[in-house]
Short mmCIF file of C-alpha atoms and ligand atoms in Angstrom, two decimals:
data_model
loop_
_atom_site.label_atom_id
_atom_site.label_comp_id
_atom_site.label_asym_id
_atom_site.label_seq_id
_atom_site.Cartn_x
_atom_site.Cartn_y
_atom_site.Cartn_z
CA MET J 1 -24.81 -17.79 17.56
CA LEU J 2 -26.06 -21.36 18.48
CA GLU J 3 -28.23 -19.68 21.50
CA ILE J 4 -29.74 -17.16 19.40
CA ALA J 5 -30.62 -19.97 16.67
CA LEU J 6 -32.05 -21.86 19.34
CA GLY J 7 -34.45 -18.95 20.91
CA THR J 8 -32.30 -18.54 24.14
CA PRO J 9 -33.79 -15.36 25.92
CA PRO J 10 -31.21 -12.52 25.03
CA ALA J 11 -30.79 -11.60 28.69
CA ASP J 12 -29.30 -15.27 29.25
CA ILE J 13 -26.62 -15.17 26.39
CA ALA J 14 -23.35 -13.89 27.46
CA GLY J 15 -21.45 -11.51 25.24
CA ILE J 16 -24.20 -9.65 22.76
CA VAL J 17 -25.72 -5.99 22.88
CA TYR J 18 -29.67 -6.26 22.40
CA ARG J 19 -32.23 -3.48 22.30
CA LEU J 20 -34.91 -3.95 24.57
CA GLY J 21 -37.70 -1.07 23.95
CA SER J 22 -35.76 2.10 23.87
CA ASP J 23 -32.80 0.76 25.86
CA VAL J 24 -29.49 -0.80 24.72
CA VAL J 25 -28.45 -3.90 27.09
CA LYS J 26 -25.22 -5.32 27.08
CA THR J 27 -24.72 -8.72 28.68
CA PRO J 28 -21.82 -9.95 30.68
CA LEU J 29 -18.47 -10.51 28.78
CA ARG J 30 -18.40 -14.24 27.45
CA ALA J 31 -15.60 -16.51 28.30
CA HIS J 32 -13.54 -17.38 25.30
CA GLU J 33 -13.56 -20.89 23.73
CA LYS J 34 -9.94 -22.17 24.73
CA ASN J 35 -10.12 -25.28 23.08
CA LEU J 36 -10.41 -24.13 19.06
CA ASP J 37 -10.29 -28.00 18.16
CA SER J 38 -13.87 -28.25 19.70
CA ILE J 39 -15.15 -25.65 17.06
CA PRO J 40 -16.39 -27.71 13.89
CA PHE J 41 -15.21 -26.69 10.39
CA PRO J 42 -16.94 -24.20 8.29
CA ALA J 43 -19.73 -26.19 5.88
CA TRP J 44 -17.53 -25.98 2.88
CA GLN J 45 -19.66 -27.64 0.76
CA LEU J 46 -21.98 -25.17 0.90
CA LEU J 47 -19.72 -22.30 -0.95
CA ASP J 48 -18.72 -22.55 -4.48
CA LEU J 49 -14.91 -22.47 -3.80
CA LYS J 50 -14.05 -21.92 -7.59
CA LYS J 51 -15.31 -18.67 -7.21
CA TYR J 52 -12.54 -17.84 -4.69
CA PRO J 53 -10.13 -15.44 -6.45
CA PRO J 54 -6.68 -16.57 -7.36
CA LEU J 55 -4.76 -13.53 -6.24
CA ASP J 56 -1.47 -14.11 -6.84
CA SER J 57 1.02 -15.20 -9.96
CA GLY J 58 3.76 -17.36 -10.55
CA VAL J 59 4.15 -21.33 -9.75
CA GLU J 60 5.03 -22.72 -5.96
CA ASN J 61 5.37 -26.22 -5.09
CA GLY J 62 3.71 -27.01 -8.19
CA VAL J 63 0.41 -24.90 -7.77
CA ASP J 64 -0.23 -22.17 -10.34
CA LEU J 65 -1.19 -19.47 -8.01
CA ALA J 66 -2.62 -17.07 -10.89
CA ARG J 67 -5.40 -19.97 -11.70
CA GLU J 68 -5.80 -21.86 -8.60
CA PRO J 69 -8.63 -20.06 -6.40
CA ARG J 70 -7.12 -18.85 -2.97
CA VAL J 71 -9.06 -20.28 -0.03
CA SER J 72 -9.18 -18.41 3.71
CA VAL J 73 -8.37 -20.80 6.33
CA ILE J 74 -7.57 -19.95 10.11
CA PHE J 75 -5.06 -21.39 12.35
CA SER J 76 -5.07 -18.80 15.32
CA ARG J 77 -6.87 -16.06 16.67
CA GLY J 78 -5.60 -12.80 17.68
CA CYS J 79 -1.92 -11.81 18.61
CA SER J 80 1.16 -11.47 21.15
CA GLY J 81 1.45 -7.79 20.27
CA HIS J 82 -0.52 -5.08 21.63
CA CYS J 83 -0.38 -2.38 18.93
CA ASP J 84 -2.07 1.04 20.04
CA PHE J 85 -4.05 0.97 16.83
CA CYS J 86 -5.34 -2.38 16.44
CA SER J 87 -8.62 -3.81 17.74
CA THR J 88 -7.09 -7.84 17.19
CA TRP J 89 -5.64 -8.12 20.29
CA TRP J 90 -8.06 -6.76 22.50
CA ILE J 91 -11.26 -8.20 21.04
CA TRP J 92 -9.53 -11.93 20.90
CA ARG J 93 -7.74 -11.11 24.46
CA GLY J 94 -4.64 -12.50 23.94
CA TRP J 95 -3.40 -15.38 21.06
CA ARG J 96 -5.02 -19.01 20.70
CA CYS J 97 -3.90 -21.94 17.92
CA ARG J 98 -5.52 -25.17 17.07
CA SER J 99 -3.77 -27.88 17.11
CA ALA J 100 -1.66 -28.74 13.98
CA VAL J 101 -3.45 -32.24 13.31
CA ASN J 102 -7.01 -30.36 13.38
CA MET J 103 -5.88 -27.39 11.32
CA ALA J 104 -3.89 -30.22 8.99
CA ASP J 105 -7.49 -32.33 8.96
CA GLU J 106 -9.17 -29.05 7.54
CA LEU J 107 -6.74 -28.68 5.01
CA GLU J 108 -6.97 -32.27 3.91
CA LEU J 109 -10.74 -31.92 3.69
CA LEU J 110 -10.21 -29.05 1.31
CA TYR J 111 -7.31 -30.75 -0.67
CA ARG J 112 -8.86 -34.26 -1.20
CA ASP J 113 -12.61 -33.60 -1.42
CA PHE J 114 -12.75 -29.94 -2.85
CA GLY J 115 -9.28 -30.00 -4.77
CA ILE J 116 -8.07 -26.95 -3.38
CA ARG J 117 -4.36 -26.36 -3.67
CA HIS J 118 -4.31 -22.21 -2.59
CA PHE J 119 -4.63 -21.18 0.98
CA SER J 120 -4.26 -17.81 2.46
CA PHE J 121 -3.95 -18.07 6.30
CA ALA J 122 -6.60 -15.39 7.39
CA ASP J 123 -4.68 -15.35 11.11
CA ASP J 124 -3.16 -11.61 11.83
CA SER J 125 -0.08 -13.48 13.46
CA MET J 126 -0.05 -17.17 12.32
CA THR J 127 3.64 -17.81 13.67
CA VAL J 128 3.56 -16.99 17.36
CA ASN J 129 4.00 -20.37 18.45
CA ARG J 130 7.08 -21.79 16.31
CA GLU J 131 6.78 -25.66 17.56
CA ARG J 132 3.19 -25.38 16.53
CA VAL J 133 3.73 -23.92 13.08
CA ILE J 134 6.53 -26.41 12.54
CA SER J 135 4.16 -29.45 13.19
CA LEU J 136 1.64 -28.04 11.00
CA CYS J 137 4.30 -27.99 8.03
CA ASP J 138 5.23 -31.65 9.30
CA GLU J 139 1.84 -32.58 8.81
CA ILE J 140 1.02 -31.11 5.59
CA ILE J 141 4.47 -32.46 4.26
CA SER J 142 3.67 -36.25 5.73
CA ARG J 143 0.48 -36.21 4.27
CA GLY J 144 1.44 -35.83 0.74
CA MET J 145 -0.24 -32.42 0.33
CA ARG J 146 1.07 -30.48 -2.43
CA ILE J 147 -0.03 -26.75 -1.70
CA ALA J 148 1.00 -23.38 -1.92
CA PHE J 149 -0.17 -20.74 1.01
CA HIS J 150 0.14 -17.27 2.40
CA VAL J 151 0.41 -16.15 6.11
CA THR J 152 0.45 -12.90 7.81
CA THR J 153 2.80 -12.65 11.05
CA ARG J 154 4.91 -10.03 13.00
CA THR J 155 8.80 -9.72 11.93
CA ASP J 156 9.53 -10.87 15.53
CA CYS J 157 8.10 -14.16 15.31
CA VAL J 158 10.13 -16.04 12.33
CA ASP J 159 13.40 -17.57 12.39
CA ALA J 160 15.70 -19.64 9.94
CA GLU J 161 14.53 -23.14 10.82
CA MET J 162 10.70 -22.48 10.68
CA LEU J 163 10.73 -20.49 7.56
CA ALA J 164 12.85 -23.42 5.93
CA LYS J 165 10.00 -25.59 7.35
CA MET J 166 7.25 -23.14 6.11
CA LYS J 167 9.23 -22.98 2.47
CA ALA J 168 9.05 -27.17 2.25
CA ALA J 169 5.33 -27.39 2.92
CA GLY J 170 4.72 -24.91 0.68
CA CYS J 171 4.55 -21.23 2.00
CA TYR J 172 5.02 -18.84 -0.70
CA ASN J 173 4.53 -15.22 0.48
CA ILE J 174 4.31 -13.74 4.35
CA SER J 175 2.86 -10.53 5.09
CA PHE J 176 4.65 -8.41 7.94
CA GLY J 177 2.63 -5.94 9.89
CA ILE J 178 5.94 -3.61 9.77
CA GLU J 179 4.03 -0.03 9.79
CA THR J 180 6.89 2.14 9.94
CA ALA J 181 10.64 2.00 10.14
CA SER J 182 10.95 4.77 12.43
CA PRO J 183 12.16 3.43 16.06
CA ARG J 184 10.25 6.69 17.48
CA LEU J 185 7.12 5.82 15.77
CA LEU J 186 7.14 2.11 16.59
CA THR J 187 7.40 3.40 20.33
CA ARG J 188 4.96 5.61 19.84
CA LEU J 189 2.52 3.13 18.18
CA GLY J 190 3.16 0.61 21.10
CA LYS J 191 4.21 -1.87 18.44
CA GLU J 192 6.84 -4.04 21.13
CA ASN J 193 9.21 -4.69 17.84
CA THR J 194 12.25 -3.41 16.07
CA VAL J 195 13.45 -1.73 12.55
CA GLU J 196 16.17 -4.57 13.17
CA ALA J 197 13.85 -7.23 13.67
CA SER J 198 12.00 -6.45 10.29
CA GLU J 199 15.22 -6.21 8.48
CA ARG J 200 15.93 -9.81 9.47
CA ALA J 201 13.17 -11.37 8.69
CA ILE J 202 12.74 -9.97 5.09
CA ALA J 203 16.49 -11.26 5.12
CA LEU J 204 15.47 -14.43 6.39
CA CYS J 205 12.79 -14.79 3.92
CA ARG J 206 14.83 -14.15 1.10
CA GLN J 207 17.23 -16.87 2.03
CA ALA J 208 14.36 -19.12 2.61
CA GLY J 209 12.65 -18.48 -0.77
CA ILE J 210 9.51 -16.92 0.56
CA ARG J 211 8.51 -13.70 -0.74
CA ALA J 212 8.36 -10.97 1.61
CA THR J 213 5.42 -8.65 1.88
CA ALA J 214 6.05 -5.10 3.66
CA LEU J 215 2.42 -3.66 5.41
CA LEU J 216 2.96 -0.17 6.20
CA ILE J 217 1.33 2.97 7.22
CA ALA J 218 2.04 6.35 6.23
CA GLY J 219 0.50 8.77 8.48
CA SER J 220 0.78 7.33 12.06
CA VAL J 221 0.52 9.55 14.79
CA GLY J 222 3.80 11.46 15.05
CA GLU J 223 4.50 10.91 11.33
CA THR J 224 6.82 13.70 9.39
CA TRP J 225 8.08 13.75 5.97
CA GLU J 226 11.49 12.76 8.11
CA THR J 227 9.93 9.62 9.39
CA ILE J 228 8.41 8.95 5.93
CA ARG J 229 11.98 9.26 4.77
CA GLU J 230 13.39 6.74 7.23
CA THR J 231 10.60 4.16 5.83
CA VAL J 232 11.50 4.74 2.41
CA ALA J 233 15.28 4.25 3.20
CA PHE J 234 14.28 1.25 5.28
CA LEU J 235 12.43 -0.52 1.99
CA ARG J 236 15.28 0.39 -0.34
CA LYS J 237 17.84 -1.31 1.78
CA THR J 238 15.66 -4.30 2.76
CA ARG J 239 14.14 -4.80 -0.77
CA PRO J 240 10.67 -6.61 0.05
CA ASP J 241 9.07 -8.44 -2.57
CA ARG J 242 5.82 -6.35 -2.24
CA VAL J 243 4.59 -3.22 -0.38
CA GLY J 244 1.03 -2.73 0.86
CA CYS J 245 0.93 0.63 2.26
CA VAL J 246 -2.26 2.42 3.81
CA GLY J 247 -2.34 6.35 3.90
CA GLY J 248 -3.77 7.30 7.42
CA LEU J 249 -4.22 5.87 10.16
CA TRP J 250 -7.60 3.90 11.21
CA VAL J 251 -8.83 4.79 14.31
CA LEU J 252 -10.85 1.70 15.47
CA PRO J 253 -13.49 1.36 18.26
CA GLY J 254 -11.94 -0.03 21.63
CA THR J 255 -8.41 0.37 20.74
CA LYS J 256 -5.92 2.89 22.98
CA LEU J 257 -5.63 5.28 19.98
CA TYR J 258 -9.55 5.39 20.20
CA ARG J 259 -9.10 6.34 23.69
CA ASP J 260 -6.87 8.83 22.92
CA CYS J 261 -8.42 10.42 20.09
CA VAL J 262 -11.82 10.84 22.56
CA SER J 263 -9.92 12.31 25.19
CA ARG J 264 -8.26 14.81 22.70
CA GLY J 265 -11.71 15.65 21.28
CA LEU J 266 -10.62 14.23 17.99
CA ILE J 267 -14.05 11.75 17.89
CA ASN J 268 -16.82 10.82 19.95
CA GLU J 269 -19.30 8.15 20.49
CA ASP J 270 -21.85 9.12 17.66
CA PHE J 271 -19.17 8.77 14.89
CA TRP J 272 -20.41 5.02 14.85
CA LEU J 273 -24.05 6.39 14.22
CA THR J 274 -22.81 7.46 10.37
CA ASP J 275 -21.93 5.22 7.72
CA GLU J 276 -18.41 5.44 8.24
CA PRO J 277 -16.74 2.13 9.25
CA TYR J 278 -13.80 3.85 10.92
CA MET J 279 -12.26 7.21 11.08
CA THR J 280 -8.84 8.09 9.53
CA TYR J 281 -6.20 10.04 11.90
CA THR J 282 -6.10 13.52 10.28
CA ALA J 283 -5.17 15.23 13.42
CA GLU J 284 -1.72 15.92 12.36
CA HIS J 285 -2.22 15.95 8.33
CA SER J 286 -4.83 16.38 5.97
CA LEU J 287 -6.26 13.37 3.92
CA LYS J 288 -4.52 14.90 0.59
CA GLU J 289 -1.29 14.85 2.64
CA LEU J 290 -1.41 11.42 3.98
CA MET J 291 -2.20 10.23 0.20
CA ARG J 292 1.03 11.83 -0.66
CA MET J 293 2.63 10.28 2.07
CA ARG J 294 1.28 6.78 0.97
CA ASP J 295 2.38 7.43 -2.65
CA ARG J 296 5.81 8.12 -1.58
CA VAL J 297 6.21 4.98 0.29
CA SER J 298 4.62 2.76 -2.03
CA ASN J 299 6.51 4.21 -5.11
CA TYR J 300 10.10 4.07 -3.04
CA ASP J 301 11.85 2.91 -5.66
CA SER J 302 10.28 4.35 -8.58
CA THR J 303 12.63 6.00 -11.16
CA LEU J 304 9.79 8.65 -11.54
CA TYR J 305 9.73 9.57 -8.04
CA LYS J 306 13.41 9.71 -7.95
CA ILE J 307 13.51 12.32 -10.98
CA VAL J 308 10.76 14.34 -9.23
CA ALA J 309 12.49 14.39 -5.78
CA ARG J 310 15.85 15.30 -7.42
CA ILE J 311 14.03 18.34 -9.36
CA LYS J 312 12.27 19.42 -6.06
CA ARG J 313 15.34 19.12 -4.19
CA THR J 314 17.24 21.21 -7.11
CA LEU J 315 14.16 23.78 -6.61
CA ARG J 316 14.21 23.84 -3.29
CA TRP J 317 10.32 22.56 -3.18
CA PRO J 318 8.92 20.59 0.04
CA ALA J 319 9.44 16.75 0.22
S1 SF4 G 1 1.23 -7.10 15.53
FE1 SF4 G 1 -0.58 -6.88 14.23
S2 SF4 G 1 -2.10 -7.91 14.94
FE2 SF4 G 1 -0.65 -7.77 16.06
S3 SF4 G 1 -1.47 -6.24 17.64
FE3 SF4 G 1 -0.14 -5.11 16.39
S4 SF4 G 1 -1.25 -4.88 14.41
FE4 SF4 G 1 -2.40 -5.95 15.65
#
């Protein structure tokens, strides 16, 4: 962006795509910045931070989550996973992290100069490096910041010691990308994780006093009503504090799933000339069916659902 702003000729800027007459020119890939601490903080003074919505409820670490604006910050980029449907690891090519001191410096700036008490870490997988996370929590505690924050990560990247430290620093909720509780589908999605790890992560959060949110996909490649029932059973057993479920798998460019869909003739490059931001994978189930699957997972514990399901079983209707 700086090179563009300085007027550097496009051909000399690595990592961009531009139009030259009727041609589309792509320059060589740009080397990633390894030292994230070298990147300046955002110009927070240009934003009205009070306009950030609070987006939660309850009081944590003395912070009223329903009243305090929740400001997004980011500690790391990328992910240690390689899920077939995900563009994160592919775009960021691995996982990189700021130093604990640099991250704490930005939090402290927002805390002291702008009065921000409520944060959301926008990382896709915030806890890949446990020592770095523990150091960040130590920095938050030793600097006397009473804050509350939310993070997102993988279920195989948490442990009891780290969660206890996170809780002490103000972590009140962790969103886990669980996707499904079917071992077969986890393998099919390239998730490189297990149902047992997800069960353990939710239990450890409960012990630590941190809320756990299960992020799920209903309608993955290979999904059936049987695998939906596996996910419902998992939710009933583990009882996360919240469930966030999307109906249908989003086919994002650059992913293995996208390439598979191209090779199967389900999508072609012209899709990106439309106004649609992504394709939903409907090769196996209609959109309507995907919404039913989503509703089934989202309402895994609703009494109404149980009653309807019982009636359907009695009348021998499909699930
Ligand atoms: S664990 Fe999450 S962020 Fe990481 S590759 Fe898989 S879906 Fe993407």
